[in-house]
Short mmCIF file of C-alpha atoms and ligand atoms in Angstrom, two decimals:
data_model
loop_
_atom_site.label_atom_id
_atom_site.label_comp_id
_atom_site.label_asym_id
_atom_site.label_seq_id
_atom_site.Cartn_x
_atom_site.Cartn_y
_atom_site.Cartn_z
CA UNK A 1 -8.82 4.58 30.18
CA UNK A 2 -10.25 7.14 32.50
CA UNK A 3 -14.25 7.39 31.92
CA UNK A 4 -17.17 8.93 33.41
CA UNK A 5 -20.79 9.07 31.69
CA UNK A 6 -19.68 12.59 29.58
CA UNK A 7 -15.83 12.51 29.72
CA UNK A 8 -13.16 9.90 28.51
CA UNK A 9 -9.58 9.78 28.76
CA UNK A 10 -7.09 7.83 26.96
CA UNK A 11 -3.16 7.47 26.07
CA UNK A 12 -2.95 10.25 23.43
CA UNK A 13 -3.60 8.06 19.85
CA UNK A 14 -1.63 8.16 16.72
CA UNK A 15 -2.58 8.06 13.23
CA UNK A 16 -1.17 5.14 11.33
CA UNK A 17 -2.31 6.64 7.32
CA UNK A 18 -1.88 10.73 7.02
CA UNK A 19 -1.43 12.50 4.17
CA UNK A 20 -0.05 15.92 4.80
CA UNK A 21 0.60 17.22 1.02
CA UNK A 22 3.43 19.82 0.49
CA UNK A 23 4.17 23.39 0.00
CA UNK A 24 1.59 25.99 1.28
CA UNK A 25 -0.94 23.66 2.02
CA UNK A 26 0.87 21.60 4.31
CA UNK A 27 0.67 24.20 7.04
CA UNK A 28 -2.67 24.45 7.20
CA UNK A 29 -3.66 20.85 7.24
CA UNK A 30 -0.82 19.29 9.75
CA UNK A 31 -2.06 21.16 13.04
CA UNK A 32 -5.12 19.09 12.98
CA UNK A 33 -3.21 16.11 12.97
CA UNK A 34 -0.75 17.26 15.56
CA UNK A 35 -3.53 18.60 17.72
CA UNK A 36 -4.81 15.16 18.07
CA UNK A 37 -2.26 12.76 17.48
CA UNK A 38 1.38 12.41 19.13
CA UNK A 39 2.24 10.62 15.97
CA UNK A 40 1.54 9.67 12.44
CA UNK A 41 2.70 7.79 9.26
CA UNK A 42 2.92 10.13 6.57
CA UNK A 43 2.39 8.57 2.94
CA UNK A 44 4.76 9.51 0.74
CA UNK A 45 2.67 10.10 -2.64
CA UNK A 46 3.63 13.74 -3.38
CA UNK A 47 3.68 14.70 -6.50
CA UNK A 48 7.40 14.07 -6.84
CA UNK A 49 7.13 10.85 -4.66
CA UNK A 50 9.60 9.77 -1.62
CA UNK A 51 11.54 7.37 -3.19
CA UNK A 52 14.52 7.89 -1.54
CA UNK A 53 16.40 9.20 2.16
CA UNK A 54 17.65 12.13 1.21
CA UNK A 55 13.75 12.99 0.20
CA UNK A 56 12.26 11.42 3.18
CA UNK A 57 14.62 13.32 5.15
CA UNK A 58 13.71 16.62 3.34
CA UNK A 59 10.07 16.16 3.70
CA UNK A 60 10.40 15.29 7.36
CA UNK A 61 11.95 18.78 8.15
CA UNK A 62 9.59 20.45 5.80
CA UNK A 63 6.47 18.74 8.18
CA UNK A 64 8.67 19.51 11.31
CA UNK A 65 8.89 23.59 9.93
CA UNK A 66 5.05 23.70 9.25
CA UNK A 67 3.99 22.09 12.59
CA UNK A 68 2.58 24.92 15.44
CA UNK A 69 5.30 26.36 17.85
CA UNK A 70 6.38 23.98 20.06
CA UNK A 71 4.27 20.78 18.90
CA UNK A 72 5.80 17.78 20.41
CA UNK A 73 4.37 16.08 17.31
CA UNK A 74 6.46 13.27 15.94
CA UNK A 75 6.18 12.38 11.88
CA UNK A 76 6.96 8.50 10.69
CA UNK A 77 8.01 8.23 7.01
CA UNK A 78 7.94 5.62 4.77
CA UNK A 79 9.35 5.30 1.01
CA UNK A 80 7.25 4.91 -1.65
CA UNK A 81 7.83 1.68 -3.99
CA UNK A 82 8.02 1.99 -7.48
CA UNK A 83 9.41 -0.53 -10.06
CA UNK A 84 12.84 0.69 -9.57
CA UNK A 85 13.02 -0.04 -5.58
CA UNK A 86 16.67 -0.63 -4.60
CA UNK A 87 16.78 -3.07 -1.50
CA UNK A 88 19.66 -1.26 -0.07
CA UNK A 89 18.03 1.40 -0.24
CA UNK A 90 14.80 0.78 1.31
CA UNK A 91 16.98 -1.46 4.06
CA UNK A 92 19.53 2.16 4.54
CA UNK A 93 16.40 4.27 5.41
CA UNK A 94 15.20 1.89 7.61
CA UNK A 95 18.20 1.06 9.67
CA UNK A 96 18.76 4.98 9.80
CA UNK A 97 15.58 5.49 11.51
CA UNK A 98 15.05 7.62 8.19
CA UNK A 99 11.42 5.79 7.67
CA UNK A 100 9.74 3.04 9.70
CA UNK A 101 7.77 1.26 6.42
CA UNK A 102 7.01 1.22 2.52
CA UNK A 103 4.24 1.77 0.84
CA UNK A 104 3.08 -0.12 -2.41
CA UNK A 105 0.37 1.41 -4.15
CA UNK A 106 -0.50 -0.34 -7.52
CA UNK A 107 0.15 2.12 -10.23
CA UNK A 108 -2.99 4.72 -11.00
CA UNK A 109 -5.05 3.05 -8.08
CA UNK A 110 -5.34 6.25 -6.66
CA UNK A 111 -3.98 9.66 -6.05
CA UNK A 112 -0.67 9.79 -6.55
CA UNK A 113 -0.18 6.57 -7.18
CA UNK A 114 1.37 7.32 -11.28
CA UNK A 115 4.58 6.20 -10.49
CA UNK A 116 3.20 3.30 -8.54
CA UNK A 117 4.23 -0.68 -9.20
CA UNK A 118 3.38 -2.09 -12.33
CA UNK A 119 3.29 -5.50 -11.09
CA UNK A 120 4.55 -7.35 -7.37
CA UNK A 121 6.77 -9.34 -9.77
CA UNK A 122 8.94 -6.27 -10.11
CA UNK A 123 9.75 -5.50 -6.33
CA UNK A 124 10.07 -8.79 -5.27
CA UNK A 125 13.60 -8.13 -4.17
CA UNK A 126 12.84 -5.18 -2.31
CA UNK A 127 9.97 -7.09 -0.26
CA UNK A 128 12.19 -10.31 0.43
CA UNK A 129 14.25 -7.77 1.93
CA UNK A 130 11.63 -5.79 4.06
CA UNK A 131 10.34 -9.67 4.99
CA UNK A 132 14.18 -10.57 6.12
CA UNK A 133 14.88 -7.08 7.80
CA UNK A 134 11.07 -6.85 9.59
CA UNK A 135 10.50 -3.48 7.73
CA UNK A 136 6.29 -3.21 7.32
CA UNK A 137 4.95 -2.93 3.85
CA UNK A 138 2.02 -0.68 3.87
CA UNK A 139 -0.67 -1.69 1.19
CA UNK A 140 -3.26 0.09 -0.88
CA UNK A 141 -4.80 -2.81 -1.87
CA UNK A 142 -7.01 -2.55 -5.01
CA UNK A 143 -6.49 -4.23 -8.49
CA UNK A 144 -6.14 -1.56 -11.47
CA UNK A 145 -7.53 -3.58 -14.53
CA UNK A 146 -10.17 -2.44 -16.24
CA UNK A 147 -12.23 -5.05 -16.23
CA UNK A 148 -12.52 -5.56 -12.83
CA UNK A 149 -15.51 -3.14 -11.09
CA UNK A 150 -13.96 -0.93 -8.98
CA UNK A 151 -16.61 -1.97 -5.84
CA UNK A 152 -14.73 -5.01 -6.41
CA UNK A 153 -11.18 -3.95 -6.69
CA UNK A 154 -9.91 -4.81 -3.00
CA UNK A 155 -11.45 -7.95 -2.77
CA UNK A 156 -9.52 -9.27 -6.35
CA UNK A 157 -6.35 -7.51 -4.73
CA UNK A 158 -6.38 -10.18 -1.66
CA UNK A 159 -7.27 -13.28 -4.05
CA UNK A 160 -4.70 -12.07 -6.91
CA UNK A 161 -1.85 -10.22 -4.95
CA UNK A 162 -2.06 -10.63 -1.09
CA UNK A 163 -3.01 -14.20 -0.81
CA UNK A 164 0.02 -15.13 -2.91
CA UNK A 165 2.51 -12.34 -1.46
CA UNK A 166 2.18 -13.83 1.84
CA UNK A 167 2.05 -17.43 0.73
CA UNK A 168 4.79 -16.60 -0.97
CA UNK A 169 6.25 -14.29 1.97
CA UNK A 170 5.13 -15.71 5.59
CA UNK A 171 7.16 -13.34 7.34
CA UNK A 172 6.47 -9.95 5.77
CA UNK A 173 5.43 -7.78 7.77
CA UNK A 174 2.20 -5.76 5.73
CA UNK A 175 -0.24 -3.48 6.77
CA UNK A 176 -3.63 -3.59 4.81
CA UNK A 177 -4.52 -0.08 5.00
CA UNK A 178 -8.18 1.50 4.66
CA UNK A 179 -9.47 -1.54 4.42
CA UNK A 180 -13.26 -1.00 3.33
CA UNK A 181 -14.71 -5.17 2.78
CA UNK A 182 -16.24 -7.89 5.25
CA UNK A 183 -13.24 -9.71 2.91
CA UNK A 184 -10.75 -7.52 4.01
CA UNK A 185 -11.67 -7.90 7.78
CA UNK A 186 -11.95 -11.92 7.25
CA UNK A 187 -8.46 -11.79 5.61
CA UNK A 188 -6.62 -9.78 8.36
CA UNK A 189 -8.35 -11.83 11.06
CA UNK A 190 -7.51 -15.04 9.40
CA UNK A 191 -3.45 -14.24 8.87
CA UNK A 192 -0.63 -14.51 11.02
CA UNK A 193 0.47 -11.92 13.64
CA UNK A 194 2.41 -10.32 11.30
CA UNK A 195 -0.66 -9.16 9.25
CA UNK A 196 -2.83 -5.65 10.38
CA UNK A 197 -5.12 -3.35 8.97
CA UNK A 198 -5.74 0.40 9.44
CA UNK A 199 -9.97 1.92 9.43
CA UNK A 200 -11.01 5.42 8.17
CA UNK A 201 -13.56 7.07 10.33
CA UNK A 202 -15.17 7.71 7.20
CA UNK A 203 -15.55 3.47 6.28
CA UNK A 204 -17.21 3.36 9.30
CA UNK A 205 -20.00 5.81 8.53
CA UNK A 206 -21.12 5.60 5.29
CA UNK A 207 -21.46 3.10 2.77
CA UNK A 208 -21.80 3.64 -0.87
CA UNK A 209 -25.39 5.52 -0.55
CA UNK A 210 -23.44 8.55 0.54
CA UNK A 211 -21.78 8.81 -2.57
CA UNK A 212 -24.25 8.54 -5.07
CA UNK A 213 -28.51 8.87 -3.45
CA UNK A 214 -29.72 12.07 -4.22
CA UNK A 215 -26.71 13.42 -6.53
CA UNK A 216 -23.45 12.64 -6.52
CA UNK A 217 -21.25 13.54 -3.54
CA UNK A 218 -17.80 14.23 -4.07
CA UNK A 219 -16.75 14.88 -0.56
CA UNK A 220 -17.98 11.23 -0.01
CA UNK A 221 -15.92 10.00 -2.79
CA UNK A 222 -12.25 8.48 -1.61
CA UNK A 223 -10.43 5.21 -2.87
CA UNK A 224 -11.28 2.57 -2.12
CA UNK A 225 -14.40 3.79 -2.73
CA UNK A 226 -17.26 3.33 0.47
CA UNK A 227 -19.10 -0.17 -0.45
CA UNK A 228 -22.13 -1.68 0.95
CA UNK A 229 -23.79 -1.81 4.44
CA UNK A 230 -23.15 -5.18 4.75
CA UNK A 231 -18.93 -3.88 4.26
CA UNK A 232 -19.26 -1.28 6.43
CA UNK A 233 -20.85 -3.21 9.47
CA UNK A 234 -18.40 -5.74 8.75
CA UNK A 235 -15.50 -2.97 9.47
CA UNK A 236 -17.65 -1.45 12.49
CA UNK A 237 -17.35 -4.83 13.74
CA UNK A 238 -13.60 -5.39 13.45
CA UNK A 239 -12.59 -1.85 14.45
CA UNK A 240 -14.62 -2.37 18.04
CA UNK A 241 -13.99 -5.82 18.38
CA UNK A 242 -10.83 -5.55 20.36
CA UNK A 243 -9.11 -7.51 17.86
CA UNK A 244 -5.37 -6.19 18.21
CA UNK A 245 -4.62 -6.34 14.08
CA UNK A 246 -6.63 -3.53 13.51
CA UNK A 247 -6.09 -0.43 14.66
CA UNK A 248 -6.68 3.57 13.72
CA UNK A 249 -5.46 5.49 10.47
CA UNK A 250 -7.73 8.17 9.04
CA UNK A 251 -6.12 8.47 5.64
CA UNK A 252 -7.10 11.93 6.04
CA UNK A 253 -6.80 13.12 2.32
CA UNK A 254 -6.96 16.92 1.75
CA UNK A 255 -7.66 18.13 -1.80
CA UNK A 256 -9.10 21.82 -2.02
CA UNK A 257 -12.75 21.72 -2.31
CA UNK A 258 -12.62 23.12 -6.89
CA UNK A 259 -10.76 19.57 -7.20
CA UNK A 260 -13.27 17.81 -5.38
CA UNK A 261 -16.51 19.37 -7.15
CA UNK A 262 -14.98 18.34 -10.74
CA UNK A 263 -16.07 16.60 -13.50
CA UNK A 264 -13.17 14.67 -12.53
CA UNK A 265 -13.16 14.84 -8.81
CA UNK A 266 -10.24 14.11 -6.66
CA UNK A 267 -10.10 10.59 -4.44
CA UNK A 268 -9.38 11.76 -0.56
CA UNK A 269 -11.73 13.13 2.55
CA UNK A 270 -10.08 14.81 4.61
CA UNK A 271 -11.23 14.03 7.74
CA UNK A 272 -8.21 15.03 10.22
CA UNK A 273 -10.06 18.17 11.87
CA UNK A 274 -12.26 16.11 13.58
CA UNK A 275 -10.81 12.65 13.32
CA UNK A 276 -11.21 11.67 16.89
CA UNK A 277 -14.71 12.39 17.38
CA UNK A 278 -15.73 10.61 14.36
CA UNK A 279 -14.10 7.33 15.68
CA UNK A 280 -15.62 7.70 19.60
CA UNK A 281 -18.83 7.72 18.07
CA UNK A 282 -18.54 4.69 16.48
CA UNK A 283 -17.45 2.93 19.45
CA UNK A 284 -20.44 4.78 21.47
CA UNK A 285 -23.04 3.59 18.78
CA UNK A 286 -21.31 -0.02 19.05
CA UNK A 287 -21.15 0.37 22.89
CA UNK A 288 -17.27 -0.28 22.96
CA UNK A 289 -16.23 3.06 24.50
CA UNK A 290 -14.02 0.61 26.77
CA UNK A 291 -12.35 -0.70 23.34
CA UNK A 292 -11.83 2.82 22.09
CA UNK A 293 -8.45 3.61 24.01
CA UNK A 294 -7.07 -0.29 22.28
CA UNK A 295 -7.78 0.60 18.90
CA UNK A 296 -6.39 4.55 19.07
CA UNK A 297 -3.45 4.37 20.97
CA UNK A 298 -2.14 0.61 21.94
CA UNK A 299 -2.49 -1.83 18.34
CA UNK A 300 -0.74 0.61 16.40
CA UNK A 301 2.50 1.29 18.89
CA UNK A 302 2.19 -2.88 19.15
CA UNK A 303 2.40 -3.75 16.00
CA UNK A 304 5.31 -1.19 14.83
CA UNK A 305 7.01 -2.44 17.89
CA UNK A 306 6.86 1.53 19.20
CA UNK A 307 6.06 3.16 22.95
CA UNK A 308 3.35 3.54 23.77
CA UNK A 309 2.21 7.71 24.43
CA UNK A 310 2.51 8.53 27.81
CA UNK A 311 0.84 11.72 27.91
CA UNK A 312 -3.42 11.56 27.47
CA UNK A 313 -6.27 13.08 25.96
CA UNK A 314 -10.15 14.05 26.96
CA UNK A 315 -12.80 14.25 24.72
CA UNK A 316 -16.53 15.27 26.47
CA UNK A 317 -20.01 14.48 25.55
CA UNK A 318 -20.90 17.79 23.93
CA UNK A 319 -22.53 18.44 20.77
CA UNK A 320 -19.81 20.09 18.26
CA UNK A 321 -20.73 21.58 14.74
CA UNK A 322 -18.27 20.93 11.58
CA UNK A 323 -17.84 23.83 9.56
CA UNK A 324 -18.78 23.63 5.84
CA UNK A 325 -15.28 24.54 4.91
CA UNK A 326 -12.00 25.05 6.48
CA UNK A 327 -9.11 26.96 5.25
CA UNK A 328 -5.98 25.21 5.03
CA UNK A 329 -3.54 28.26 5.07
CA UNK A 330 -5.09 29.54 2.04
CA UNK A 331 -6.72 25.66 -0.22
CA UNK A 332 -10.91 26.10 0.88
CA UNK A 333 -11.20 22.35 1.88
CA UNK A 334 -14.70 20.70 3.17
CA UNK A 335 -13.83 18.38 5.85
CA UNK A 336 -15.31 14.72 6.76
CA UNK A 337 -18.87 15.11 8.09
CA UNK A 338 -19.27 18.79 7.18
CA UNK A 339 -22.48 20.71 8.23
CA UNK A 340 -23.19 18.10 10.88
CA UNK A 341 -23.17 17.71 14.76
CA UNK A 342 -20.81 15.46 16.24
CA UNK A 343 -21.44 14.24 20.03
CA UNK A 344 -18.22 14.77 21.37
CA UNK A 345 -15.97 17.01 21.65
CA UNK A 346 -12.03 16.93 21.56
CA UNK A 347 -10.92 18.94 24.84
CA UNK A 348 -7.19 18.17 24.42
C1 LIG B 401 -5.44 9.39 -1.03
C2 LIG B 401 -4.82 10.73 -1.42
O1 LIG B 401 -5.58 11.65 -1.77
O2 LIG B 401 -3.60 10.87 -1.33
N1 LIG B 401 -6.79 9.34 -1.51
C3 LIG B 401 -7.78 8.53 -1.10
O3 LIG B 401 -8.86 8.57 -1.69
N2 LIG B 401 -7.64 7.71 -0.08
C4 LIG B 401 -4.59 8.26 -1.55
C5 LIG B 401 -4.89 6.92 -0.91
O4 LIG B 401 -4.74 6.76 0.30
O5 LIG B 401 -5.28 5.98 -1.62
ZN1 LIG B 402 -4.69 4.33 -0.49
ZN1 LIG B 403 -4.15 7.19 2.03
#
């Protein structure tokens, strides 16, 4: 890390949780990813999820086609687990160099998540695989029963799934990702080294107030949903404490801006545009600039056993204004933190 009072530069970070979306829309939303980020994990919950290699490979080259000319911008896919989950498979893709992790998302915990798992029970092959062959799980971790409040959704997840996966599981490699609970932090902090979490800018600004004082905010809304203060100090802590098990993933969530002002209104903010400028000031309000560069660019690459980037980035003290909307090659989409000034500024 290179700093002076206004300027800071770092190994050029990577986002560990993108969603990019397909067809026209995927244009418009991946340069602001690949303007900041020299790599990220794409989730595979399309519509027709990636369940297999010949699909991960397909949606790879689709990313690749939509990225800016000459982007050096790398995409990491994973496979998405459903019931059905063939080991060899999963264990194929991942020898290929096809995709680096899986993802489980419980089925209807969130977008895109229909043709989720039903129950663990179900891919317990496919995970004693990933555990013997070191391939990560990625986790959205939130219960789906109904009679479980859905501020309290991640926090039955560890007690009912987690805590028994990895008791079950020591070796599996798992990613908690967007974690959003002081439970959530304690968990990750109390595992083994094989056990990380990713942190959304936007779990590090706002709590559940956001969402719901004054009216109700859509572009607030994202799963799991924003909880507490007490939650989201816990998270500020963990993301600047310089604790390598958690590192950076936005889970920058596009949905165009009619979805999101619904009666039924979409779960995702998409928060890519200005994804590094939300995070540095975080770490300047928690006076951990020098922990910024750690949790951006080194945890990650450490824990997915990657390179670290060699090239850098610069971001300056200078007041920037997010626009209201941006146009994602033709979707209207409000960004993360629309209509406000952020204090600095991505130079590149
Ligand atoms: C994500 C999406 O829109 O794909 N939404 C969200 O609220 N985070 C799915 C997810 O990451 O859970
Ligand atoms: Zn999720
Ligand atoms: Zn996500």
């Amino acid at each position: 890390m290179n700093s002076s009072a206004n300027r800071l530069t770092i190994r050029r970070p990577d986002d560990w949780h993108v969603h990019l979306r397909d067809g026209a829309i995927l244009a418009g939303v991946v340069p602001h990813t690949a303007r900041q980020f020299a790599r990220a994990i794409v989730m595979p919950n399309l519509a027709a999820p990636i369940t297999s290699v010949a699909s991960a490979q397909a949606y790879r080259q689709r990313i690749l086609a939509a990225l800016p000319e000459g982007s050096p911008f790398t995409p990491l896919m994973t496979c998405y687990l459903t019931d059905h989950s063939d080991p060899d498979e999963l264990q194929r893709g991942f020898e290929e160099g096809v995709w680096l992790a899986a993802k489980l998302y419980p089925a209807h915990a969130t977008t895109g998540s229909a043709h989720g798992v039903t129950d663990v029970a179900n891919i317990h092959s496919a995970l004693e695989r990933m555990e013997r062959i070191g391939m990560p799980l990625l986790v959205h971790g939130e219960v789906t029963q109904a009679d479980v409040d859905v501020f309290d959704r991640e926090a039955v997840f560890i007690e009912r799934v987690l805590a028994p996966l990895l008791r079950a599981m020591p070796g599996l490699r798992m990613v908690f990702e967007h974690i959003t609970t002081a439970e959530a932090a304690d968990f990750v902090m109390a595992a083994g080294e094989n056990v990380a979490a990713t942190i959304t800018p936007q779990h590090l600004h706002i709590n559940r107030n956001a969402m719901l004082v004054g009216g109700i905010r859509p572009h607030a809304y994202c799963l799991p949903v924003a909880k507490r203060e007490k939650h989201r100090l816990a998270l500020r802590k963990a993301a600047t404490s310089g604790n390598p098990k958690f590192f950076l993933g936005t889970d920058t969530a596009p949905h165009a801006r009619h979805l999101k002002e619904a009666a039924c209104g979409c779960a995702g903010i998409f928060n890519a545009p200005f994804a590094l400028e939300s995070y540095l000031q975080v770490f300047e309000e928690e006076d951990a600039l020098d922990r910024f560069e750690a949790f951006s660019s080194e945890n990650g690459p450490a824990f997915y056993g990657l390179p670290l980037n060699a090239e850098t980035v610069t971001l300056e003290r200078s007041a920037i204004e997010v626009p209201g909307e941006i146009d994602a090659n033709g979707t209207v989409i409000v960004p993360f933190h629309a209509g406000e000034t952020l204090r600095w500024r991505f130079v590149g």
